[in-house]
Amino acid sequence: MSTVAIKGWCPGALRPMLSGDGLVVRVRPYGGRLDAKQAVGIADLAERYGNGLIDLTSRANLQIRGVNEREHLALLDGLARLGMLDPDPEIESRRNILVTPFWRTSDDTFSLAAELEQALADSTLDLPTKFGFAVDDGKERELAAASADVRIERDLTGGLIVCADGAEFGRSVARSEAVNVALALAEWFVASGGRGRMATHLRAGVRLPKALQGDTEPARISAAPSLGLYPQGVMVGAAFGQVTHLALSHLAGCAQALRMTPWRMMLAEGLNEMPRLPGLITRTDDPLLRAIACSGAPRCREAHADTRELASALAPHIAPDARLHVSGCAKGCAHAGPASITLVATRDGFDLVRGGSTRDTPIRRGLSGAAIVRDPSVLVGTR
């Protein structure tokens, strides 16, 4: 019989989480990459043991939804045959690594990620469930806005650095010591009483030890990635970060491999033109790119409303340079940061926040979803 994680934990494959539509089983691709066989295999498992829906998460993972608890072990067997399982739940939890999708075979990214994965597997670190690492060693920082606590990056001259998230500067390192310094930062975090995130820990006034401090400025932040053609392949999107098993299988069938991203997009290796596949976003002007929404009711038992139905209806009314976030509750699982417009579902309707997050004070409370659809101007009107 499978072990279901306590509600509120980050799910894994070995420790799934129970939601309104069944178990949520999170798959963490090694190196942030699935070869075509693995991607097709995951799509098949999602159809066979889940409800056929697969989430693309902000941690560049995939989540198979709607899994029956009785079939969890069979699903794990299938993932093991694809080479997608960790030896135990503790190693799975530690292997929380974001990898820039824009690496090339000639750079250090993939080997750094593999070395970090192995080092975490060999360690006995007891890290908070959301504590994560980023391997972002391109000429520009692609993952600067993505959630991570320890970052392996480049400096302004192309040298390798390791940064604690929230620190202004990083420590310059040789390639051979980068992973050891990254682990040392994580070990220090635990030893110094860290409980949540690195940036919060540093803001509280805790100082890094001299051996881990740095004075090297990181490379500049890249512009936000978009759909389209790249030297590595084609970037495609998914409405609200969710694809069907058919869409994933079809995309994998025409690509060499799929690189996962924290932007709820996938980079399909080897393609040189946008695929015409149902269930994927391939147009940069698609209104759904302006909207973010969590699973919502009835898929999530914490949600007070069907978030995606409302977000879909409102997306065409959102300005191209604005973002709408519709959250089923105050936790803001789909998007932790601010958005141009945030709607938070409550028992009494939707609360409206402008230029903030689900944690900020709303300017309107108790709005009806149907009323907002009838008059979307309420979203951008004055108080």
PDB file of C-alpha atoms in Angstrom, residues 83-227:
ATOM      1  CA  GLY A  83      14.837   5.410 -14.746  1.00  0.00           C
ATOM      2  CA  MET A  84      12.834   8.142 -13.036  1.00  0.00           C
ATOM      3  CA  LEU A  85      12.879   7.039  -9.374  1.00  0.00           C
ATOM      4  CA  ASP A  86      15.202   7.894  -6.497  1.00  0.00           C
ATOM      5  CA  PRO A  87      16.335   5.186  -4.065  1.00  0.00           C
ATOM      6  CA  ASP A  88      14.266   6.604  -1.186  1.00  0.00           C
ATOM      7  CA  PRO A  89      12.001   9.550  -0.300  1.00  0.00           C
ATOM      8  CA  GLU A  90      14.769  11.452   1.513  1.00  0.00           C
ATOM      9  CA  ILE A  91      17.048  11.515  -1.551  1.00  0.00           C
ATOM     10  CA  GLU A  92      14.064  12.415  -3.727  1.00  0.00           C
ATOM     11  CA  SER A  93      13.276  15.370  -1.467  1.00  0.00           C
ATOM     12  CA  ARG A  94      16.870  16.650  -1.504  1.00  0.00           C
ATOM     13  CA  ARG A  95      17.132  16.394  -5.296  1.00  0.00           C
ATOM     14  CA  ASN A  96      15.413  19.723  -5.822  1.00  0.00           C
ATOM     15  CA  ILE A  97      17.445  21.232  -8.652  1.00  0.00           C
ATOM     16  CA  LEU A  98      16.542  23.734 -11.363  1.00  0.00           C
ATOM     17  CA  VAL A  99      18.632  23.522 -14.535  1.00  0.00           C
ATOM     18  CA  THR A 100      18.666  26.197 -17.216  1.00  0.00           C
ATOM     19  CA  PRO A 101      17.134  24.701 -20.378  1.00  0.00           C
ATOM     20  CA  PHE A 102      19.470  26.689 -22.624  1.00  0.00           C
ATOM     21  CA  TRP A 103      22.620  24.666 -21.966  1.00  0.00           C
ATOM     22  CA  ARG A 104      24.756  23.320 -24.783  1.00  0.00           C
ATOM     23  CA  THR A 105      26.634  20.039 -24.917  1.00  0.00           C
ATOM     24  CA  SER A 106      29.914  21.989 -24.876  1.00  0.00           C
ATOM     25  CA  ASP A 107      29.288  23.749 -21.532  1.00  0.00           C
ATOM     26  CA  ASP A 108      29.365  22.594 -17.905  1.00  0.00           C
ATOM     27  CA  THR A 109      25.656  22.754 -17.094  1.00  0.00           C
ATOM     28  CA  PHE A 110      24.613  19.151 -17.522  1.00  0.00           C
ATOM     29  CA  SER A 111      27.721  17.732 -15.834  1.00  0.00           C
ATOM     30  CA  LEU A 112      27.367  20.181 -12.929  1.00  0.00           C
ATOM     31  CA  ALA A 113      23.735  19.159 -12.462  1.00  0.00           C
ATOM     32  CA  ALA A 114      24.638  15.455 -12.513  1.00  0.00           C
ATOM     33  CA  GLU A 115      27.460  15.997 -10.006  1.00  0.00           C
ATOM     34  CA  LEU A 116      25.153  17.978  -7.717  1.00  0.00           C
ATOM     35  CA  GLU A 117      22.472  15.275  -7.931  1.00  0.00           C
ATOM     36  CA  GLN A 118      24.972  12.622  -6.897  1.00  0.00           C
ATOM     37  CA  ALA A 119      26.389  14.745  -4.085  1.00  0.00           C
ATOM     38  CA  LEU A 120      22.904  15.344  -2.672  1.00  0.00           C
ATOM     39  CA  ALA A 121      22.138  11.631  -2.904  1.00  0.00           C
ATOM     40  CA  ASP A 122      25.325  10.840  -0.971  1.00  0.00           C
ATOM     41  CA  SER A 123      24.687  13.487   1.695  1.00  0.00           C
ATOM     42  CA  THR A 124      22.607  13.257   4.853  1.00  0.00           C
ATOM     43  CA  LEU A 125      21.311  16.819   4.671  1.00  0.00           C
ATOM     44  CA  ASP A 126      17.872  17.335   6.209  1.00  0.00           C
ATOM     45  CA  LEU A 127      16.682  20.317   4.178  1.00  0.00           C
ATOM     46  CA  PRO A 128      13.283  22.037   4.237  1.00  0.00           C
ATOM     47  CA  THR A 129      10.995  20.599   1.579  1.00  0.00           C
ATOM     48  CA  LYS A 130      11.059  23.726  -0.598  1.00  0.00           C
ATOM     49  CA  PHE A 131      14.819  24.316  -0.318  1.00  0.00           C
ATOM     50  CA  GLY A 132      16.331  24.088  -3.778  1.00  0.00           C
ATOM     51  CA  PHE A 133      19.350  24.608  -5.999  1.00  0.00           C
ATOM     52  CA  ALA A 134      19.798  26.211  -9.415  1.00  0.00           C
ATOM     53  CA  VAL A 135      22.419  25.439 -12.047  1.00  0.00           C
ATOM     54  CA  ASP A 136      22.328  28.541 -14.215  1.00  0.00           C
ATOM     55  CA  ASP A 137      25.794  28.913 -15.681  1.00  0.00           C
ATOM     56  CA  GLY A 138      25.086  30.520 -19.032  1.00  0.00           C
ATOM     57  CA  LYS A 139      26.409  33.927 -20.102  1.00  0.00           C
ATOM     58  CA  GLU A 140      23.247  35.479 -18.665  1.00  0.00           C
ATOM     59  CA  ARG A 141      21.195  34.380 -15.673  1.00  0.00           C
ATOM     60  CA  GLU A 142      18.037  32.729 -16.973  1.00  0.00           C
ATOM     61  CA  LEU A 143      16.792  31.475 -13.591  1.00  0.00           C
ATOM     62  CA  ALA A 144      17.279  34.611 -11.501  1.00  0.00           C
ATOM     63  CA  ALA A 145      13.525  35.066 -11.009  1.00  0.00           C
ATOM     64  CA  ALA A 146      12.917  31.364 -10.331  1.00  0.00           C
ATOM     65  CA  SER A 147      12.833  29.966  -6.818  1.00  0.00           C
ATOM     66  CA  ALA A 148      16.188  28.626  -5.564  1.00  0.00           C
ATOM     67  CA  ASP A 149      18.255  28.936  -2.384  1.00  0.00           C
ATOM     68  CA  VAL A 150      21.747  28.076  -3.608  1.00  0.00           C
ATOM     69  CA  ARG A 151      22.781  29.099  -7.126  1.00  0.00           C
ATOM     70  CA  ILE A 152      25.662  28.015  -9.352  1.00  0.00           C
ATOM     71  CA  GLU A 153      26.037  30.859 -11.851  1.00  0.00           C
ATOM     72  CA  ARG A 154      28.510  32.884 -13.921  1.00  0.00           C
ATOM     73  CA  ASP A 155      29.974  36.286 -13.145  1.00  0.00           C
ATOM     74  CA  LEU A 156      30.300  39.265 -15.470  1.00  0.00           C
ATOM     75  CA  THR A 157      33.505  37.888 -16.995  1.00  0.00           C
ATOM     76  CA  GLY A 158      32.258  34.324 -17.432  1.00  0.00           C
ATOM     77  CA  GLY A 159      33.831  32.877 -14.295  1.00  0.00           C
ATOM     78  CA  LEU A 160      31.932  30.369 -12.174  1.00  0.00           C
ATOM     79  CA  ILE A 161      30.414  31.536  -8.872  1.00  0.00           C
ATOM     80  CA  VAL A 162      28.238  30.057  -6.126  1.00  0.00           C
ATOM     81  CA  CYS A 163      25.633  32.376  -4.573  1.00  0.00           C
ATOM     82  CA  ALA A 164      23.377  32.193  -1.565  1.00  0.00           C
ATOM     83  CA  ASP A 165      19.966  33.435  -2.687  1.00  0.00           C
ATOM     84  CA  GLY A 166      19.429  36.904  -1.276  1.00  0.00           C
ATOM     85  CA  ALA A 167      23.156  37.729  -1.165  1.00  0.00           C
ATOM     86  CA  GLU A 168      24.351  40.546  -3.407  1.00  0.00           C
ATOM     87  CA  PHE A 169      27.541  38.797  -4.483  1.00  0.00           C
ATOM     88  CA  GLY A 170      28.734  35.253  -5.079  1.00  0.00           C
ATOM     89  CA  ARG A 171      31.919  33.393  -4.277  1.00  0.00           C
ATOM     90  CA  SER A 172      34.222  32.707  -7.225  1.00  0.00           C
ATOM     91  CA  VAL A 173      34.988  28.993  -7.546  1.00  0.00           C
ATOM     92  CA  ALA A 174      36.861  26.612  -9.791  1.00  0.00           C
ATOM     93  CA  ARG A 175      34.767  24.106 -11.708  1.00  0.00           C
ATOM     94  CA  SER A 176      36.052  21.317  -9.459  1.00  0.00           C
ATOM     95  CA  GLU A 177      34.844  22.976  -6.232  1.00  0.00           C
ATOM     96  CA  ALA A 178      31.486  24.417  -7.314  1.00  0.00           C
ATOM     97  CA  VAL A 179      29.331  21.544  -6.058  1.00  0.00           C
ATOM     98  CA  ASN A 180      31.226  21.254  -2.758  1.00  0.00           C
ATOM     99  CA  VAL A 181      30.720  24.969  -2.066  1.00  0.00           C
ATOM    100  CA  ALA A 182      27.019  24.694  -2.971  1.00  0.00           C
ATOM    101  CA  LEU A 183      26.603  21.854  -0.474  1.00  0.00           C
ATOM    102  CA  ALA A 184      28.584  23.764   2.131  1.00  0.00           C
ATOM    103  CA  LEU A 185      26.099  26.634   1.828  1.00  0.00           C
ATOM    104  CA  ALA A 186      23.195  24.232   2.343  1.00  0.00           C
ATOM    105  CA  GLU A 187      24.932  22.646   5.347  1.00  0.00           C
ATOM    106  CA  TRP A 188      25.581  26.074   6.862  1.00  0.00           C
ATOM    107  CA  PHE A 189      21.929  27.014   6.356  1.00  0.00           C
ATOM    108  CA  VAL A 190      20.780  24.038   8.426  1.00  0.00           C
ATOM    109  CA  ALA A 191      23.492  24.433  11.065  1.00  0.00           C
ATOM    110  CA  SER A 192      22.722  28.147  11.512  1.00  0.00           C
ATOM    111  CA  GLY A 193      19.063  27.482  12.237  1.00  0.00           C
ATOM    112  CA  GLY A 194      17.571  27.992   8.789  1.00  0.00           C
ATOM    113  CA  ARG A 195      14.010  26.726   8.600  1.00  0.00           C
ATOM    114  CA  GLY A 196      12.479  28.052   5.382  1.00  0.00           C
ATOM    115  CA  ARG A 197      14.268  29.856   2.561  1.00  0.00           C
ATOM    116  CA  MET A 198      17.816  31.178   2.259  1.00  0.00           C
ATOM    117  CA  ALA A 199      16.839  34.744   1.345  1.00  0.00           C
ATOM    118  CA  THR A 200      14.516  34.980   4.371  1.00  0.00           C
ATOM    119  CA  HIS A 201      17.287  33.630   6.589  1.00  0.00           C
ATOM    120  CA  LEU A 202      19.732  36.295   5.383  1.00  0.00           C
ATOM    121  CA  ARG A 203      17.155  39.081   5.661  1.00  0.00           C
ATOM    122  CA  ALA A 204      16.729  38.140   9.320  1.00  0.00           C
ATOM    123  CA  GLY A 205      20.309  39.272   9.876  1.00  0.00           C
ATOM    124  CA  VAL A 206      22.117  35.937   9.847  1.00  0.00           C
ATOM    125  CA  ARG A 207      25.555  36.431   8.269  1.00  0.00           C
ATOM    126  CA  LEU A 208      27.309  34.015   5.972  1.00  0.00           C
ATOM    127  CA  PRO A 209      30.629  32.704   7.306  1.00  0.00           C
ATOM    128  CA  LYS A 210      33.729  34.251   5.754  1.00  0.00           C
ATOM    129  CA  ALA A 211      34.617  31.036   3.937  1.00  0.00           C
ATOM    130  CA  LEU A 212      31.304  31.188   2.038  1.00  0.00           C
ATOM    131  CA  GLN A 213      31.070  34.921   1.476  1.00  0.00           C
ATOM    132  CA  GLY A 214      31.865  36.317  -1.944  1.00  0.00           C
ATOM    133  CA  ASP A 215      32.587  39.652  -3.568  1.00  0.00           C
ATOM    134  CA  THR A 216      31.909  38.745  -7.204  1.00  0.00           C
ATOM    135  CA  GLU A 217      29.000  40.301  -9.068  1.00  0.00           C
ATOM    136  CA  PRO A 218      26.799  37.814 -10.935  1.00  0.00           C
ATOM    137  CA  ALA A 219      26.184  38.035 -14.680  1.00  0.00           C
ATOM    138  CA  ARG A 220      23.305  40.187 -15.796  1.00  0.00           C
ATOM    139  CA  ILE A 221      19.780  38.817 -15.774  1.00  0.00           C
ATOM    140  CA  SER A 222      18.415  37.632 -19.105  1.00  0.00           C
ATOM    141  CA  ALA A 223      15.146  38.852 -20.520  1.00  0.00           C
ATOM    142  CA  ALA A 224      12.203  36.608 -19.701  1.00  0.00           C
ATOM    143  CA  PRO A 225      12.108  33.638 -22.088  1.00  0.00           C
ATOM    144  CA  SER A 226       9.303  33.343 -24.591  1.00  0.00           C
ATOM    145  CA  LEU A 227       7.850  30.824 -26.987  1.00  0.00           C
TER     146      LEU A 227
END
